[in-house]
Short mmCIF file of C-alpha atoms and ligand atoms in Angstrom, two decimals:
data_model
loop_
_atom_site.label_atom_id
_atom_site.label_comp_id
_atom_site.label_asym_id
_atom_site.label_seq_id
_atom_site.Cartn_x
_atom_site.Cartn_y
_atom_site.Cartn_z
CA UNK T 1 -3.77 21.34 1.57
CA UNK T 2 -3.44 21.13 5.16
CA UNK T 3 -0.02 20.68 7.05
CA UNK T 4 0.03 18.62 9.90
CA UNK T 5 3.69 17.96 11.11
CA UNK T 6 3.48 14.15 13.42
CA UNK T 7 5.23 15.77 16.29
CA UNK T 8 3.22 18.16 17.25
CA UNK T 9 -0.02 18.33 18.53
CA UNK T 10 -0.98 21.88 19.46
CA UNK T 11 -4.15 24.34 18.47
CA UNK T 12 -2.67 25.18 15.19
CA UNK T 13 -2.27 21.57 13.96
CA UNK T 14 -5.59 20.70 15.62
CA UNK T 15 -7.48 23.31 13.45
CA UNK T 16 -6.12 21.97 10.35
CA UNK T 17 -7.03 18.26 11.00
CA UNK T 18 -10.45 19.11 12.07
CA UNK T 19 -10.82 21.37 8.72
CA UNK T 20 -9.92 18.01 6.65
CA UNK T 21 -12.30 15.88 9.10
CA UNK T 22 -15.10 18.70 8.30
CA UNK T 23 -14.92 17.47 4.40
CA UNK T 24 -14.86 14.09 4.91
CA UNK T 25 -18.12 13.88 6.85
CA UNK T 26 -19.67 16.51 4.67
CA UNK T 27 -19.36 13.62 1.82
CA UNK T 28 -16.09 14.15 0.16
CA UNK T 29 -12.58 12.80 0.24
CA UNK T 30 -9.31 13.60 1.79
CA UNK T 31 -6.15 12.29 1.40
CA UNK T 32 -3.74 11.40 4.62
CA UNK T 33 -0.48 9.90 5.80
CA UNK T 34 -0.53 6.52 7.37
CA UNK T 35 2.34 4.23 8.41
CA UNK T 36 2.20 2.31 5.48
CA UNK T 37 1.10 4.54 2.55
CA UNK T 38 -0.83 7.85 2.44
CA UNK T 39 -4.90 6.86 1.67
CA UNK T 40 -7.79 8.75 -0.22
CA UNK T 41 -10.26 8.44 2.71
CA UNK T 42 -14.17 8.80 2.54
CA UNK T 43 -16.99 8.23 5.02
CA UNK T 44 -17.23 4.33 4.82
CA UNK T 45 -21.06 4.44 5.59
CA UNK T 46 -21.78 7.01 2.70
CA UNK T 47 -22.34 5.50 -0.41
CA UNK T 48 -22.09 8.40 -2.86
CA UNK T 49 -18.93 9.73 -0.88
CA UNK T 50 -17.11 6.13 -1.26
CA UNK T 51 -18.04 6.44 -4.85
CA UNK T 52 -16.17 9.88 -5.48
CA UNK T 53 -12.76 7.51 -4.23
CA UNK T 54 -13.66 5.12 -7.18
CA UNK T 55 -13.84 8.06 -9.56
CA UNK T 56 -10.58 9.90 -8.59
CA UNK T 57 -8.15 7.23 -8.39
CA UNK T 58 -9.49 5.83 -11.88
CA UNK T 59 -10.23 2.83 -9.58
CA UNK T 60 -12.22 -0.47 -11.15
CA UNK T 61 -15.42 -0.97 -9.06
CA UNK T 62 -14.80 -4.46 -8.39
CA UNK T 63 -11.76 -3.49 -5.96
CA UNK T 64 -13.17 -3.50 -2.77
CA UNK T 65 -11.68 -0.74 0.19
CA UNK T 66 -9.82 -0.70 3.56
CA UNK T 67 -12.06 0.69 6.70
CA UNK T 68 -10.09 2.81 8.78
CA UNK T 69 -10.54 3.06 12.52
CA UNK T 70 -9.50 5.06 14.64
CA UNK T 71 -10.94 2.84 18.46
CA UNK T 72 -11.77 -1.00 18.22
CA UNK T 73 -14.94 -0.17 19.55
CA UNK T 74 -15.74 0.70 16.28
CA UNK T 75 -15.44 -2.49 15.18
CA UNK T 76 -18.72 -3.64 16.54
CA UNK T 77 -20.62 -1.16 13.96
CA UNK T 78 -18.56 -2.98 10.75
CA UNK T 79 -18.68 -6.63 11.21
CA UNK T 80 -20.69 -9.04 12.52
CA UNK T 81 -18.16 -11.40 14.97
CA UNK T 82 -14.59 -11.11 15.88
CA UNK T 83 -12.92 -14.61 16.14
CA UNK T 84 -10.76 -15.55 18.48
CA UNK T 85 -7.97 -15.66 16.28
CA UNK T 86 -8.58 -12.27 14.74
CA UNK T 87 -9.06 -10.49 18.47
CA UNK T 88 -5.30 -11.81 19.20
CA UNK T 89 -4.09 -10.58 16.58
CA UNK T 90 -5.43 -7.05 16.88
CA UNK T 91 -4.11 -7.16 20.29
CA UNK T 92 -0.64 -7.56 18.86
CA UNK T 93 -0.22 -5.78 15.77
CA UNK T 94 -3.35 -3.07 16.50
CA UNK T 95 -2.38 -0.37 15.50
CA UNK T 96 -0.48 -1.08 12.73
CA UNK T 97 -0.02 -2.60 9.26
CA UNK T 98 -2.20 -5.36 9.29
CA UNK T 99 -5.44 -5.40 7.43
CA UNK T 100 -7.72 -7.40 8.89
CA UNK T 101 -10.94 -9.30 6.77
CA UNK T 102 -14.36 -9.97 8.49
CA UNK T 103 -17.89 -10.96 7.76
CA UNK T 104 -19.66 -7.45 7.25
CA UNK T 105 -22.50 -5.41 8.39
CA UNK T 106 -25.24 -3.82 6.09
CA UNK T 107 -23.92 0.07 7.56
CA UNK T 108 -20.69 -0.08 5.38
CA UNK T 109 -21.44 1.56 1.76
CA UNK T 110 -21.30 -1.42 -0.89
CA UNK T 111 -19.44 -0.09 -2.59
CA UNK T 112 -16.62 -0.24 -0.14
CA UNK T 113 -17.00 -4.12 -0.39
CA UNK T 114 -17.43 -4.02 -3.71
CA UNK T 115 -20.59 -6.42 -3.38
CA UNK T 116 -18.68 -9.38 -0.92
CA UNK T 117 -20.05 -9.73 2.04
CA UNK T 118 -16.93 -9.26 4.06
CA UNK T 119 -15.06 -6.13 4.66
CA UNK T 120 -11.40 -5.26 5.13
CA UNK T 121 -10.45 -3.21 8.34
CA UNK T 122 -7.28 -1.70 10.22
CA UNK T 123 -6.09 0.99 12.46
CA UNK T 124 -3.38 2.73 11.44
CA UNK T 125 -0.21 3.48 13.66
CA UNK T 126 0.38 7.12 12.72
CA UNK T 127 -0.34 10.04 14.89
CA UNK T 128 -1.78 12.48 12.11
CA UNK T 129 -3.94 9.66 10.80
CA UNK T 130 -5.61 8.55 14.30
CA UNK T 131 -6.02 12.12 15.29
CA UNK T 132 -7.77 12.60 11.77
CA UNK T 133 -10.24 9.12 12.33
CA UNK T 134 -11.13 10.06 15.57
CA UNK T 135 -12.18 13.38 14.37
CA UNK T 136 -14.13 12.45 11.78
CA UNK T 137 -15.75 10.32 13.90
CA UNK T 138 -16.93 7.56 11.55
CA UNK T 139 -15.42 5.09 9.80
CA UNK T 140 -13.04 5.95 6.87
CA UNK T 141 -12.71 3.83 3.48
CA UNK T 142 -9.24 4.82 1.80
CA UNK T 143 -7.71 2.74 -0.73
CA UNK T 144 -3.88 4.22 -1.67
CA UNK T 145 -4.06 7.64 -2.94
CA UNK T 146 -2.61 7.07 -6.48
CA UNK T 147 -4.16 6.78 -9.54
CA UNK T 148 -4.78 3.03 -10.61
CA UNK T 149 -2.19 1.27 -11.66
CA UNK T 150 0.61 3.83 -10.37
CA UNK T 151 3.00 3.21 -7.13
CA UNK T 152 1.81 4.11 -3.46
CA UNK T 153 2.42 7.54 -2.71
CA UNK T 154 4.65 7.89 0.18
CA UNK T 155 4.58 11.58 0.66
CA UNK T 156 2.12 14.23 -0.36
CA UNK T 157 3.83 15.53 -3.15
CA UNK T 158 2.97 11.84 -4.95
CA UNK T 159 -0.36 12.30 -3.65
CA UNK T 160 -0.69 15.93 -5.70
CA UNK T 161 1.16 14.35 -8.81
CA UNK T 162 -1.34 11.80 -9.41
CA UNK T 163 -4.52 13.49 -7.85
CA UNK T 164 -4.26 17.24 -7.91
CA UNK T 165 -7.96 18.89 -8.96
CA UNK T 166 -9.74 15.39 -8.20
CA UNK T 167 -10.02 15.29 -4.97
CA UNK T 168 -10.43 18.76 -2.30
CA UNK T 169 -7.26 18.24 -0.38
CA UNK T 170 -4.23 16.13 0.89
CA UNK T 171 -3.40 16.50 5.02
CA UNK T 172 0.59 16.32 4.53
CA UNK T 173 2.10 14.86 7.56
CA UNK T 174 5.70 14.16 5.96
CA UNK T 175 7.04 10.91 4.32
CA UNK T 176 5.44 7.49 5.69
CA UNK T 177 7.51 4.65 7.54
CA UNK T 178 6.91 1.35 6.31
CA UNK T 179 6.38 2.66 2.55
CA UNK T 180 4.80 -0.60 1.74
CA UNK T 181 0.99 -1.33 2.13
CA UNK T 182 -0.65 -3.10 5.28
CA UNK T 183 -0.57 -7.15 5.26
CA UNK T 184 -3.98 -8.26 4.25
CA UNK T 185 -5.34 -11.43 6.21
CA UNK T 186 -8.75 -12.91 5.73
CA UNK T 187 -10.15 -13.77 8.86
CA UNK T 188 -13.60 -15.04 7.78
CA UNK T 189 -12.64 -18.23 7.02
CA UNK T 190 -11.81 -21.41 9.12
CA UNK T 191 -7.98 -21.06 8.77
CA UNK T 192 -6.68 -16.94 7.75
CA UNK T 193 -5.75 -16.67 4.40
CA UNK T 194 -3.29 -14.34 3.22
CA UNK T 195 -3.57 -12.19 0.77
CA UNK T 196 -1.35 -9.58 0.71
CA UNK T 197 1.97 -9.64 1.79
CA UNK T 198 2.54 -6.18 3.99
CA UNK T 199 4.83 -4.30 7.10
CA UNK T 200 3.79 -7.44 8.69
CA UNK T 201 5.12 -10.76 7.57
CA UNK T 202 4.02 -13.80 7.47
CA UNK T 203 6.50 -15.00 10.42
CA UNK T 204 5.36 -12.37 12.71
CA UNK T 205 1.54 -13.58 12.27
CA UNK T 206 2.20 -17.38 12.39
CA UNK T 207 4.35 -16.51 16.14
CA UNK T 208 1.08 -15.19 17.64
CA UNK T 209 -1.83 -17.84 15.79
CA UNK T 210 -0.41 -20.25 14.38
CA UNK T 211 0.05 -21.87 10.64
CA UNK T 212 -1.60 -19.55 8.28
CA UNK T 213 -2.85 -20.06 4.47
CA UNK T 214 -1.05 -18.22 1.78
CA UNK T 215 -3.68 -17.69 -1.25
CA UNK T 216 -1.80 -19.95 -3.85
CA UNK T 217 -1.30 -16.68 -6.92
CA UNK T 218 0.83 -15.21 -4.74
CA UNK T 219 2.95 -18.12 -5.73
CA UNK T 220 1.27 -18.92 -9.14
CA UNK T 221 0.60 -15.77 -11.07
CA UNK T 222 -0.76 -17.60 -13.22
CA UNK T 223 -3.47 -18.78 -10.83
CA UNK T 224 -6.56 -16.46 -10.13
CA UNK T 225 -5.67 -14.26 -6.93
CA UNK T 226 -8.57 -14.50 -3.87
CA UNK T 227 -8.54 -10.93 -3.35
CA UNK T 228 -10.18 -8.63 -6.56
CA UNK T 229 -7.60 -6.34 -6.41
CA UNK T 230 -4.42 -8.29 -6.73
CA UNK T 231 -5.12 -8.96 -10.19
CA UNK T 232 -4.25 -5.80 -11.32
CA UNK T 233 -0.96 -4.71 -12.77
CA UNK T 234 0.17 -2.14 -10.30
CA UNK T 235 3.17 0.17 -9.06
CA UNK T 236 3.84 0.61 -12.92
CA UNK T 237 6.57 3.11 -14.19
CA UNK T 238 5.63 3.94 -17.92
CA UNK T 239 9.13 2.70 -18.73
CA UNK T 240 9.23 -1.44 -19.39
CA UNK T 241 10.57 -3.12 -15.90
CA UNK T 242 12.49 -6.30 -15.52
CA UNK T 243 12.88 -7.63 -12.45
CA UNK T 244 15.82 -9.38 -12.31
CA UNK T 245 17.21 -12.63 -10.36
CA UNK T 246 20.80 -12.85 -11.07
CA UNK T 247 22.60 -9.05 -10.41
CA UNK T 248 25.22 -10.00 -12.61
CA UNK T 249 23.33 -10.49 -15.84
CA UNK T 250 21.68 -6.46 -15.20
CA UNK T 251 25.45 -5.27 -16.36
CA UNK T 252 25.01 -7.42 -19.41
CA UNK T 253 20.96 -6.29 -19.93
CA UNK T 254 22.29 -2.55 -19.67
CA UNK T 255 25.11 -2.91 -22.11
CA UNK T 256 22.73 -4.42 -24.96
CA UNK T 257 20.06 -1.96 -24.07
CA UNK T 258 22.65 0.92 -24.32
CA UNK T 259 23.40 -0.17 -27.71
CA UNK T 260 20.28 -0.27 -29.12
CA UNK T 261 19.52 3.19 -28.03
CA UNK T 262 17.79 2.80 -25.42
CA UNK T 263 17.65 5.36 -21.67
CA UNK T 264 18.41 2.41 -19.11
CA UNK T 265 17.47 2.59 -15.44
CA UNK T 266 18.51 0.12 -12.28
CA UNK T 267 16.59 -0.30 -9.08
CA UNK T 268 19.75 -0.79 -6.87
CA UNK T 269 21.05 -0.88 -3.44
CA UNK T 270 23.40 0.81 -1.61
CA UNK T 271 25.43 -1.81 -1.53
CA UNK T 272 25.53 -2.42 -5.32
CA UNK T 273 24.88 1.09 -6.73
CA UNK T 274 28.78 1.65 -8.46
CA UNK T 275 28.22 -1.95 -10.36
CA UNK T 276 26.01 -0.35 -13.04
CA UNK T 277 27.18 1.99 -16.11
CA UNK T 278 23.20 2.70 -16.88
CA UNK T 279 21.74 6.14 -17.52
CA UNK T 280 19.60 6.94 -14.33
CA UNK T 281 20.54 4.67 -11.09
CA UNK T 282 17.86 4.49 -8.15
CA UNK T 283 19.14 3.58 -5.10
CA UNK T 284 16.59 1.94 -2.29
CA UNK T 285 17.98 1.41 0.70
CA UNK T 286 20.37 -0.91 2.00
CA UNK T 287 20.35 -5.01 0.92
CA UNK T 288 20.99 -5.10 4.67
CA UNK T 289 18.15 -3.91 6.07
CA UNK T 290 14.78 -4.78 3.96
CA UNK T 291 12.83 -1.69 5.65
CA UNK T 292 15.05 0.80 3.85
CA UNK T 293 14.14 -0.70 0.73
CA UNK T 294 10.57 -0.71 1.52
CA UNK T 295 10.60 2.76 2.57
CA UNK T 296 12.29 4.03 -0.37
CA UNK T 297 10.74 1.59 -3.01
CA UNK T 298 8.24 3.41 -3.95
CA UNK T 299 9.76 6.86 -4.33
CA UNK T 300 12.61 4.75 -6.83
CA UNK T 301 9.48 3.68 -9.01
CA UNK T 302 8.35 7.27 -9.71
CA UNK T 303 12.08 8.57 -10.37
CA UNK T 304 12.07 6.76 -13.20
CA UNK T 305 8.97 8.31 -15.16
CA UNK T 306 11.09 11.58 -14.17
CA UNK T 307 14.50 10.92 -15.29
CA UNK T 308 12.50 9.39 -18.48
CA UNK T 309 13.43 5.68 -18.06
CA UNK T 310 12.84 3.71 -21.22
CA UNK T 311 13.42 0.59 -19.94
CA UNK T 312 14.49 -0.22 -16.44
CA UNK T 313 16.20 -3.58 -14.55
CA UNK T 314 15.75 -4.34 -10.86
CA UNK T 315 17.55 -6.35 -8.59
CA UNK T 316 15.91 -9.14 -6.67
CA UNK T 317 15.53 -9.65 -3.23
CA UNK T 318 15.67 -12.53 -0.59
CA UNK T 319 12.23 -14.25 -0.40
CA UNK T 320 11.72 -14.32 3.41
CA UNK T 321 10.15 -11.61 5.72
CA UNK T 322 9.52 -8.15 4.69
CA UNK T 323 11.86 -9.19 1.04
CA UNK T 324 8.50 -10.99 0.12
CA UNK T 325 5.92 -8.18 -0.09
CA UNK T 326 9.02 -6.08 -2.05
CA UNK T 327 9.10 -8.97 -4.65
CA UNK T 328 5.61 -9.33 -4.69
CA UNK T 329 5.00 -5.26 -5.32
CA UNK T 330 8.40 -5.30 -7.80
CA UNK T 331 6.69 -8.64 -10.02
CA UNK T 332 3.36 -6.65 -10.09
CA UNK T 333 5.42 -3.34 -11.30
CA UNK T 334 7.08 -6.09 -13.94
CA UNK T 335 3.91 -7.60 -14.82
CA UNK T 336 5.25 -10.33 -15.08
CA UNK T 337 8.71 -9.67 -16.96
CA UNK T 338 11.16 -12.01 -14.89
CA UNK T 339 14.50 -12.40 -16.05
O1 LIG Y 401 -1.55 0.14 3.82
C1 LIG Y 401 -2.64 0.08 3.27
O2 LIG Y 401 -3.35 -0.94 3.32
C2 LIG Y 401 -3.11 1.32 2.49
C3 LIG Y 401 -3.35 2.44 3.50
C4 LIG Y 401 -3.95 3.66 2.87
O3 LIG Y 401 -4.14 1.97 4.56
N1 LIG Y 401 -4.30 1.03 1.75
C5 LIG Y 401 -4.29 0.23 0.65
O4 LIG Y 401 -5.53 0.10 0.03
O5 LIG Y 401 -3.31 -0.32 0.22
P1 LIG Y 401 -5.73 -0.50 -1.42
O6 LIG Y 401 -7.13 -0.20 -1.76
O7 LIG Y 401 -4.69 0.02 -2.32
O8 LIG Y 401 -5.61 -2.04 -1.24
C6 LIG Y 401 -6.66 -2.79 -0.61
C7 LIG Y 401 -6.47 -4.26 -0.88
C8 LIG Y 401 -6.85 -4.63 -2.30
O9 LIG Y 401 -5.92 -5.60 -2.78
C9 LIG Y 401 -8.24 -5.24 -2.12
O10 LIG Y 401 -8.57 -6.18 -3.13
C10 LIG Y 401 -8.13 -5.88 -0.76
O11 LIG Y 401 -7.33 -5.00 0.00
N2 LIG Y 401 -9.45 -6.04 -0.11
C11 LIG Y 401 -10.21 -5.08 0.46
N3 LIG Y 401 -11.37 -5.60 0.91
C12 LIG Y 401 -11.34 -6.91 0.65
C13 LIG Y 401 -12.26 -8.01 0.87
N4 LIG Y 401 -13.43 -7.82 1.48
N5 LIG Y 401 -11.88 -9.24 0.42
C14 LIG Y 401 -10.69 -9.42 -0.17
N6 LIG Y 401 -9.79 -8.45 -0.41
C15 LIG Y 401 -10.11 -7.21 -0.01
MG1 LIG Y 402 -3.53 0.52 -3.91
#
């Protein structure tokens, strides 16, 4: 367990990131604290190490990884071109939350890839996590560091919750900022695709290229998704979750609910949080301001396995800019349970 507070960079704090780089390019894996979400990272060009992330999160081996870099020059070792459209937008949203797909090089472990012959890449925009690429030194495959199946972890305490004894250590730089995962574009085809819906939206990526594709199950659910691991059920509190779409019927949900017994939870706003008589309330941010909900969505998920949450109702949210990654991550945590 290494401390690492984003502020500072001084001797102390240096030691402790280079003690976590040591590990991960002796062959084992590390979590850390990225913008988005913290990761379980690995040496991306180290087969058996990439493995040991499969077998701690409980992760299904047809999920490919995210590269982490820490310099675009490290690019040139991962993939095979950069096209023009891709090289714009990496000198716009680089670093930051945007994942970025490319036609891969025989270096990265295959298991990263899962067996496709592209490979997903970004460089995260956090201080503890750039200091901790750089000294490693080689690229760094990190998925999210739950377990499968479970919510993000947006601090290290999640991380230790779900991974504790599977993995040698968690760098804790504090809470993350966007509290959602990174935008995932495919940039190997003729026209981007996207896949995942992230801190950057879809408007923000369309200002700088152009009209993108959106894969068609992000709409559908019922369609096959394009990327392997957006068919999983994710973000899951063991309670049953509804998601929502008119607030008013959630007083009428917890009433009946109450009656039959049951411990009720809402996912709530600020704005909204006195509307609901149900046993344990989480309150995400403000309706006002979609990157407090993001932030805190995650967190809200996991409250709910502690207060014991039998079944739980969440409000919906506005279906443009960062609103549609939160309804895409609160219909995956549904699994499909739309009121
Ligand atoms: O913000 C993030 O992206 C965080 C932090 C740690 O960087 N990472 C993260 O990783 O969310 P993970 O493994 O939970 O999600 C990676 C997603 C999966 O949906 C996976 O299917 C997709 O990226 N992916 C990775 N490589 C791919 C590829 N070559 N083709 C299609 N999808 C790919
Ligand atoms: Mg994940």
């Amino acid at each position: 367990y290494w401390t690492v507070d984003k502020q500072v960079d001084n001797k102390e704090s240096s030691a402790q990131i280079k003690e976590a780089a040591m590990w991960i390019t002796k062959g084992e894996v590390v979590a850390f604290p990225t913008e988005t979400v913290y990761g379980l990272g690995a040496n991306a060009l180290d087969e058996q190490a990439v493995r040991k992330i499969f077998e701690a999160k409980g992760r299904p081996s047809d999920n490919p990884l995210i590269v982490h870099i820490a310099d675009q020059s490290q690019l040139t070792d991962l993939v095979t071109e950069v096209p023009e459209l891709a090289k714009k937008l990496i000198e716009h949203f680089w670093p930051g939350p945007l994942t970025l797909i490319f036609k891969k090089k025989a270096a990265v472990a295959k298991s990263v890839t899962a067996g496709l012959d592209t490979v997903a890449v970004r460089m995260p925009d956090h201080p503890v996590a750039s200091r901790l690429l750089k000294a490693c030194a080689v690229p760094v495959a990190a998925p999210s560091a739950n377990l499968s199946g479970k919510p993000s972890p947006t601090s290290a305490e999640h991380v230790l919750h779900d991974l504790n004894g599977r993995i040698v250590g968690v760098v804790d730089g504090g809470q993350t900022g966007v509290g959602l995962e990174s935008t995932v574009l495919d940039c190997s085809k003729q026209v981007p695709v996207l896949y995942r819906p992230g801190g950057v939206t879809k408007e923000e990526i369309e200002a700088v290229i152009g009209e993108v594709k959106v894969d068609p199950a992000l709409r559908t659910p019922d369609e096959a998704p394009m990327s392997p691991g957006m068919k999983y059920t994710h973000y899951a509190p063991s309670g049953a979750l509804f998601l929502v779409r008119e607030r008013e019927q959630i007083r009428q949900l917890v009433k009946q609910a109450k009656a039959e017994g049951k411990r009720v939870g809402v996912l709530t706003t600020e704005e909204n949080a006195t509307s609901y008589e149900a046993d344990v309330i989480v309150t995400c941010g403000r309706r006002e301001n979609l990157s407090s909900v993001a932030n805190a969505l995650y967190d809200g998920l996991r409250l709910f396995d502690r207060e014991g949450a039998e079944i739980i109702y969440a409000e919906s949210f506005p279906c443009s800019g960062l609103g549609i990654a939160i309804m895409n991550r609160l219909e995956k945590a549904a699994g499909g349970k739309i009121v």
